[in-house]
mmCIF file of C-alpha atoms in Angstrom:
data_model
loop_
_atom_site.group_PDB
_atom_site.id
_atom_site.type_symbol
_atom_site.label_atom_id
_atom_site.label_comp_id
_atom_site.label_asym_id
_atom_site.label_seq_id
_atom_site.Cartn_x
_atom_site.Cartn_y
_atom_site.Cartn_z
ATOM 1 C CA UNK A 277 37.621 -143.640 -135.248
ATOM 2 C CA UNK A 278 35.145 -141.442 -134.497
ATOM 3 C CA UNK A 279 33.384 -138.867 -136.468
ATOM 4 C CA UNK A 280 34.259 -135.558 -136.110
ATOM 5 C CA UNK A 281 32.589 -133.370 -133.168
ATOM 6 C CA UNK A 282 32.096 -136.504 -131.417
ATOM 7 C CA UNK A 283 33.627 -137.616 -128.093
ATOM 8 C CA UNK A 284 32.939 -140.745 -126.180
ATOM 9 C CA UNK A 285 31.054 -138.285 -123.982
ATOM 10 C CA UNK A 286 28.832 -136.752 -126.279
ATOM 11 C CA UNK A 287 25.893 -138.172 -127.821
ATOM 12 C CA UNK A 288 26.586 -139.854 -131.000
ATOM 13 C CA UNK A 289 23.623 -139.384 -133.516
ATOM 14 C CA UNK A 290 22.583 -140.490 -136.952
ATOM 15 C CA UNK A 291 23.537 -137.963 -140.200
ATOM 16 C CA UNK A 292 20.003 -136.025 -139.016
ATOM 17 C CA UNK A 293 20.485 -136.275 -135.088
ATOM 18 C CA UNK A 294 20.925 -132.682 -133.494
ATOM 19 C CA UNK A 295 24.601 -133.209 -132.572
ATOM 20 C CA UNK A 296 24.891 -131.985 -128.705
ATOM 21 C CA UNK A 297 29.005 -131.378 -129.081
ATOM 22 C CA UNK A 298 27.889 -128.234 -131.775
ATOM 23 C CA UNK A 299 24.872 -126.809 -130.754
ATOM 24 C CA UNK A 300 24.120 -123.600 -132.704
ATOM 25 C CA UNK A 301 25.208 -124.821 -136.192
ATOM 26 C CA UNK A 302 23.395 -127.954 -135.757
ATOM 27 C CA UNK A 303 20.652 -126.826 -134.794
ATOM 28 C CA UNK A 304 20.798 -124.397 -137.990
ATOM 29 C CA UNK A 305 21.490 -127.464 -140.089
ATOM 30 C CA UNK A 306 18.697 -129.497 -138.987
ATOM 31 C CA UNK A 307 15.842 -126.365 -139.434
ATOM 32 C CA UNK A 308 17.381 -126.026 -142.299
ATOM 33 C CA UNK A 309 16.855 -129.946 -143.506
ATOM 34 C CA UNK A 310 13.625 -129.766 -141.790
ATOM 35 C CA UNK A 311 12.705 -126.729 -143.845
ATOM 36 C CA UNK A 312 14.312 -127.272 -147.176
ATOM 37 C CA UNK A 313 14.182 -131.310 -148.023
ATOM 38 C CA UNK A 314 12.027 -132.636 -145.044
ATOM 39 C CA UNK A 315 11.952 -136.385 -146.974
ATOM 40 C CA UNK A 316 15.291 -136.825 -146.748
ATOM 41 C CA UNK A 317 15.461 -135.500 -143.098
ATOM 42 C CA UNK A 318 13.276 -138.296 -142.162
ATOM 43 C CA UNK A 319 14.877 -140.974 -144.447
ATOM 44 C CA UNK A 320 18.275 -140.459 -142.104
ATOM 45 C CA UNK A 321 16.588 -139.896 -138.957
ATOM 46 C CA UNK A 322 17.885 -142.922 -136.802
ATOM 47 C CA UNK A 323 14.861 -145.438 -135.816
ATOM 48 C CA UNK A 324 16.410 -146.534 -132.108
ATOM 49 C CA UNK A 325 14.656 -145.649 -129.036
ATOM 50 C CA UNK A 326 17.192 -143.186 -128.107
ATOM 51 C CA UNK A 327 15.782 -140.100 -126.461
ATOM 52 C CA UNK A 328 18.944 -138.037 -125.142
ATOM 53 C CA UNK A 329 19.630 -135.956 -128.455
ATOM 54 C CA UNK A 330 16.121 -135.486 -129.698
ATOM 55 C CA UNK A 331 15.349 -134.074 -125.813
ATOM 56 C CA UNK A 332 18.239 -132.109 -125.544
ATOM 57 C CA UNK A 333 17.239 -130.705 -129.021
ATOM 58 C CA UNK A 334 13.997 -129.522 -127.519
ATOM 59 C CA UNK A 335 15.633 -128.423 -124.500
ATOM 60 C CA UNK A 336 17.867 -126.357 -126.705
ATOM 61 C CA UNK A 337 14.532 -125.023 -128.873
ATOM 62 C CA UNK A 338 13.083 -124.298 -125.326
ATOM 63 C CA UNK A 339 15.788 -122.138 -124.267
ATOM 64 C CA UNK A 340 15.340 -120.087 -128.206
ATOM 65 C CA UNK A 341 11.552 -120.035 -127.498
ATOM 66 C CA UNK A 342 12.199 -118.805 -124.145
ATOM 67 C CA UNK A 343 14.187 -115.982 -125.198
ATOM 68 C CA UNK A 344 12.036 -115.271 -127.681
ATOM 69 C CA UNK A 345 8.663 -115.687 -125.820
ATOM 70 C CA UNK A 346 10.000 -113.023 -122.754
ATOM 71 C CA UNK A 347 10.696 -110.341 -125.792
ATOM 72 C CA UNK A 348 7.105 -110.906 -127.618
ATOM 73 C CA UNK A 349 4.894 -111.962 -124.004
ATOM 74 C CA UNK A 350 6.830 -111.510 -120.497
ATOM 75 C CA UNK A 351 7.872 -113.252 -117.717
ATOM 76 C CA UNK A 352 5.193 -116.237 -117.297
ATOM 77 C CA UNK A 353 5.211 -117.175 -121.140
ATOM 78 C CA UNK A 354 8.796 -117.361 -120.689
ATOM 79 C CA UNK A 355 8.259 -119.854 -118.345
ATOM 80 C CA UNK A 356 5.924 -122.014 -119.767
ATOM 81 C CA UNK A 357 8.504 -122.040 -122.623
ATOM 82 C CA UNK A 358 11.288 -123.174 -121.072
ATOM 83 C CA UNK A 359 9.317 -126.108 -118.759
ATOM 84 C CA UNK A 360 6.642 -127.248 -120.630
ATOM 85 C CA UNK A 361 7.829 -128.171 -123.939
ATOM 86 C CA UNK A 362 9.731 -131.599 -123.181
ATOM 87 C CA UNK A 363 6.924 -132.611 -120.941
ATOM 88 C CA UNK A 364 4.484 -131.857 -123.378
ATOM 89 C CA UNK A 365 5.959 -133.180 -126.380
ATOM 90 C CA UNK A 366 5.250 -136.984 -124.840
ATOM 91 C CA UNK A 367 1.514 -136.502 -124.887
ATOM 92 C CA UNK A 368 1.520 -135.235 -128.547
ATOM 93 C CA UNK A 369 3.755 -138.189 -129.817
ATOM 94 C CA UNK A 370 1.328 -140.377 -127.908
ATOM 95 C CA UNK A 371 -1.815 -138.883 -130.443
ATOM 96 C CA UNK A 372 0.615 -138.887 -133.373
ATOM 97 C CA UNK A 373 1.121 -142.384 -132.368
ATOM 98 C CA UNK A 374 -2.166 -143.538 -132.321
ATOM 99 C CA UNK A 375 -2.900 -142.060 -135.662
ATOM 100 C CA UNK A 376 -0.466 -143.903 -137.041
ATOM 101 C CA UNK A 377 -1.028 -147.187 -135.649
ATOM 102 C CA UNK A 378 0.115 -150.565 -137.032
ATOM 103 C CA UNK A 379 3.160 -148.612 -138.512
ATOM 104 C CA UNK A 380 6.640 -149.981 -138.287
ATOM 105 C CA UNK A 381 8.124 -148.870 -135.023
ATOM 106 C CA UNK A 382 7.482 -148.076 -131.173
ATOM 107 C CA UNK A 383 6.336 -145.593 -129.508
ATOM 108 C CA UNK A 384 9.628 -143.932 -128.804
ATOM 109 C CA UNK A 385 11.024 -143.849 -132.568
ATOM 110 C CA UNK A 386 7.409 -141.712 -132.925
ATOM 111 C CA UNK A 387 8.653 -139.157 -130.350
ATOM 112 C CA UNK A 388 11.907 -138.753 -132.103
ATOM 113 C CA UNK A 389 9.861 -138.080 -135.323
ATOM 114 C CA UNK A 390 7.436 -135.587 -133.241
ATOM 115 C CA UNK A 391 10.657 -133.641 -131.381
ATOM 116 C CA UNK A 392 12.248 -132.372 -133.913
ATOM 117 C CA UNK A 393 9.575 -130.708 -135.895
ATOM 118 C CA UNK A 394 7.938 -129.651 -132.586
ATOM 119 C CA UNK A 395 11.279 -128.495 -131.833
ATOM 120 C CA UNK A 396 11.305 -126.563 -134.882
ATOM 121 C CA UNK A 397 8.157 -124.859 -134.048
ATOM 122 C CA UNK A 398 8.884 -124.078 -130.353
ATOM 123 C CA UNK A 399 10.582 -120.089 -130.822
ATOM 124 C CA UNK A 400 8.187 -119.458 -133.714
ATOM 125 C CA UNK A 401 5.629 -119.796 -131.346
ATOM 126 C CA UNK A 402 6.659 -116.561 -129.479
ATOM 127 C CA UNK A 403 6.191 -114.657 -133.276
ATOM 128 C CA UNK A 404 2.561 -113.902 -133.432
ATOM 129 C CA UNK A 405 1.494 -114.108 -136.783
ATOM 130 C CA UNK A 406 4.249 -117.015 -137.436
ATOM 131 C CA UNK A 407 2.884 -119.110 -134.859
ATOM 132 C CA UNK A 408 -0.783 -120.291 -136.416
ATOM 133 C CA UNK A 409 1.029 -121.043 -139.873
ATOM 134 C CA UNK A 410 4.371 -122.610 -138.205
ATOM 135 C CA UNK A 411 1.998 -124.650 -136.186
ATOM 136 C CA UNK A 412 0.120 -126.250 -139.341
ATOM 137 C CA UNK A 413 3.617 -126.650 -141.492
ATOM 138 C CA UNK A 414 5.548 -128.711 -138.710
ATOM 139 C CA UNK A 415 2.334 -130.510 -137.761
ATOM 140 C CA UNK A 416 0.604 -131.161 -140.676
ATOM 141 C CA UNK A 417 3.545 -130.968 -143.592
ATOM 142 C CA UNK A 418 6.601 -132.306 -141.395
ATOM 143 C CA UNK A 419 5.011 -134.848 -139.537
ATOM 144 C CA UNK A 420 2.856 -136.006 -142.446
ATOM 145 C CA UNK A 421 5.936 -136.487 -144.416
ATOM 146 C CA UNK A 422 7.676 -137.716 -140.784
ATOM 147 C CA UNK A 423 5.028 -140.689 -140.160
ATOM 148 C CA UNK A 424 5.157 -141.803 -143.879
ATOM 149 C CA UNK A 425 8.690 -141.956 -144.011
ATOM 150 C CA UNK A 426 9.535 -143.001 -140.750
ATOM 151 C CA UNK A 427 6.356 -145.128 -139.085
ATOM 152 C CA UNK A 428 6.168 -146.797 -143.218
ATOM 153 C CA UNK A 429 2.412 -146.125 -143.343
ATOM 154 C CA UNK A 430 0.503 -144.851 -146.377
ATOM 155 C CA UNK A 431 1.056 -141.626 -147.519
ATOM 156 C CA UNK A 432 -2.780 -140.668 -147.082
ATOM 157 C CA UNK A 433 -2.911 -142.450 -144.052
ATOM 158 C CA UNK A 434 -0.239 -140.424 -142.559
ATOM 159 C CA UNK A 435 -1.499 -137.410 -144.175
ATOM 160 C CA UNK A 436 -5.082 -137.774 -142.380
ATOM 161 C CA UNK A 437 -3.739 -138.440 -139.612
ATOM 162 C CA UNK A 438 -1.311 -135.626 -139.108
ATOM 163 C CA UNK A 439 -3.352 -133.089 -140.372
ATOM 164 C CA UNK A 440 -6.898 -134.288 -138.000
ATOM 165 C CA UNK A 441 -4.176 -134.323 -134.744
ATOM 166 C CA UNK A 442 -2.835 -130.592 -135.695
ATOM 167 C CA UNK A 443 -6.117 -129.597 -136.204
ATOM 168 C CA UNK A 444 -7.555 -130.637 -132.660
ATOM 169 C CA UNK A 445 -4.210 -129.445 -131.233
ATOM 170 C CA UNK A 446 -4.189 -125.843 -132.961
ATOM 171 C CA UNK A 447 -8.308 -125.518 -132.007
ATOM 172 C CA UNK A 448 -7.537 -126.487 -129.044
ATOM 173 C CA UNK A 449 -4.496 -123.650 -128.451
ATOM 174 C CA UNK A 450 -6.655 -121.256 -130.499
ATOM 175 C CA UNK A 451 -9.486 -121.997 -127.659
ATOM 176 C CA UNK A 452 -6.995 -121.725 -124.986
ATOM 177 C CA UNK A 453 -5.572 -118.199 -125.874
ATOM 178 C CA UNK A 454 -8.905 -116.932 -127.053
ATOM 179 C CA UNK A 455 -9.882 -117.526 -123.108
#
């Protein structure tokens, strides 16, 4: 039998997947374990190489940030909201991959660990005070907690490593919007 909101069309997840059959209140559930008890987020986060609800949860994210982002900057913000955060999101799992090298799993099972808090972060990017100190909590506190839990490296290890990658990735935004 299957669980409920699940079809044999929709994407079946794990008890922390974004399930695609209820968007809205999923979504508000998984901020909300991202948020509130990000351990145990990561502790049920499924470890196959599944991409389809982890990219349609940043899809989703895109389409909030995009919203948000044409209220707070215009049209061309807007934009890059809506098409560059899936794309992008493969290049930063590749760095958070690196840093935590020799850990447990592939490549892919690290982009499901990056997606979800960068899919957190995504609309409170368009807030801008929010966005510096949402930008070290998802990549420094969630994905430090994400690669230890997930990856099974060190604690430290994980916590160097996420914090050095969100600091070259927020200087290097900083430097961007400073241009």
């Amino acid at each position: 039998m299957a669980k409920r909101g699940y079809t044999r069309d929709t994407i079946r997840g794990g008890a922390s997947d974004w399930d695609v059959s209820r968007p809205f209140s999923s979504y508000l559930r998984m901020l909300g374990g991202l948020v509130a008890h990000p351990v145990r987020f990561f502790e049920v986060l499924p470890r196959v190489p599944d991409v389809r609800a982890p990219a349609l949860f940043l899809v989703f994210s895109g389409l909030l940030a995009t919203a948000l982002w044409f209220l707070f900057g215009g049209l061309y913000p807007a934009l890059a909201a809506l098409l560059v955060p899936l794309p992008l999101s493969l290049p930063v799992a590749g760095l958070y991959h690196l840093g935590s090298i020799g850990g447990r799993y592939g490549y892919l099972v690290t982009w499901r660990t990056v997606a979800y808090p960068f899919g957190f972060y995504l609309p409170l990017s368009a807030v801008p005070v929010a966005r510096w100190v949402a930008a070290v909590y998802a990549g420094a506190v969630l994905l430090g907690v994400g690669l230890a839990t997930v990856r099974e490296i060190g604690v430290a290890r994980a916590a160097l490593a996420s914090v050095t990658i969100t600091a070259l990735l927020v200087l290097a935004a900083y430097l961007l919007v400073a241009r």
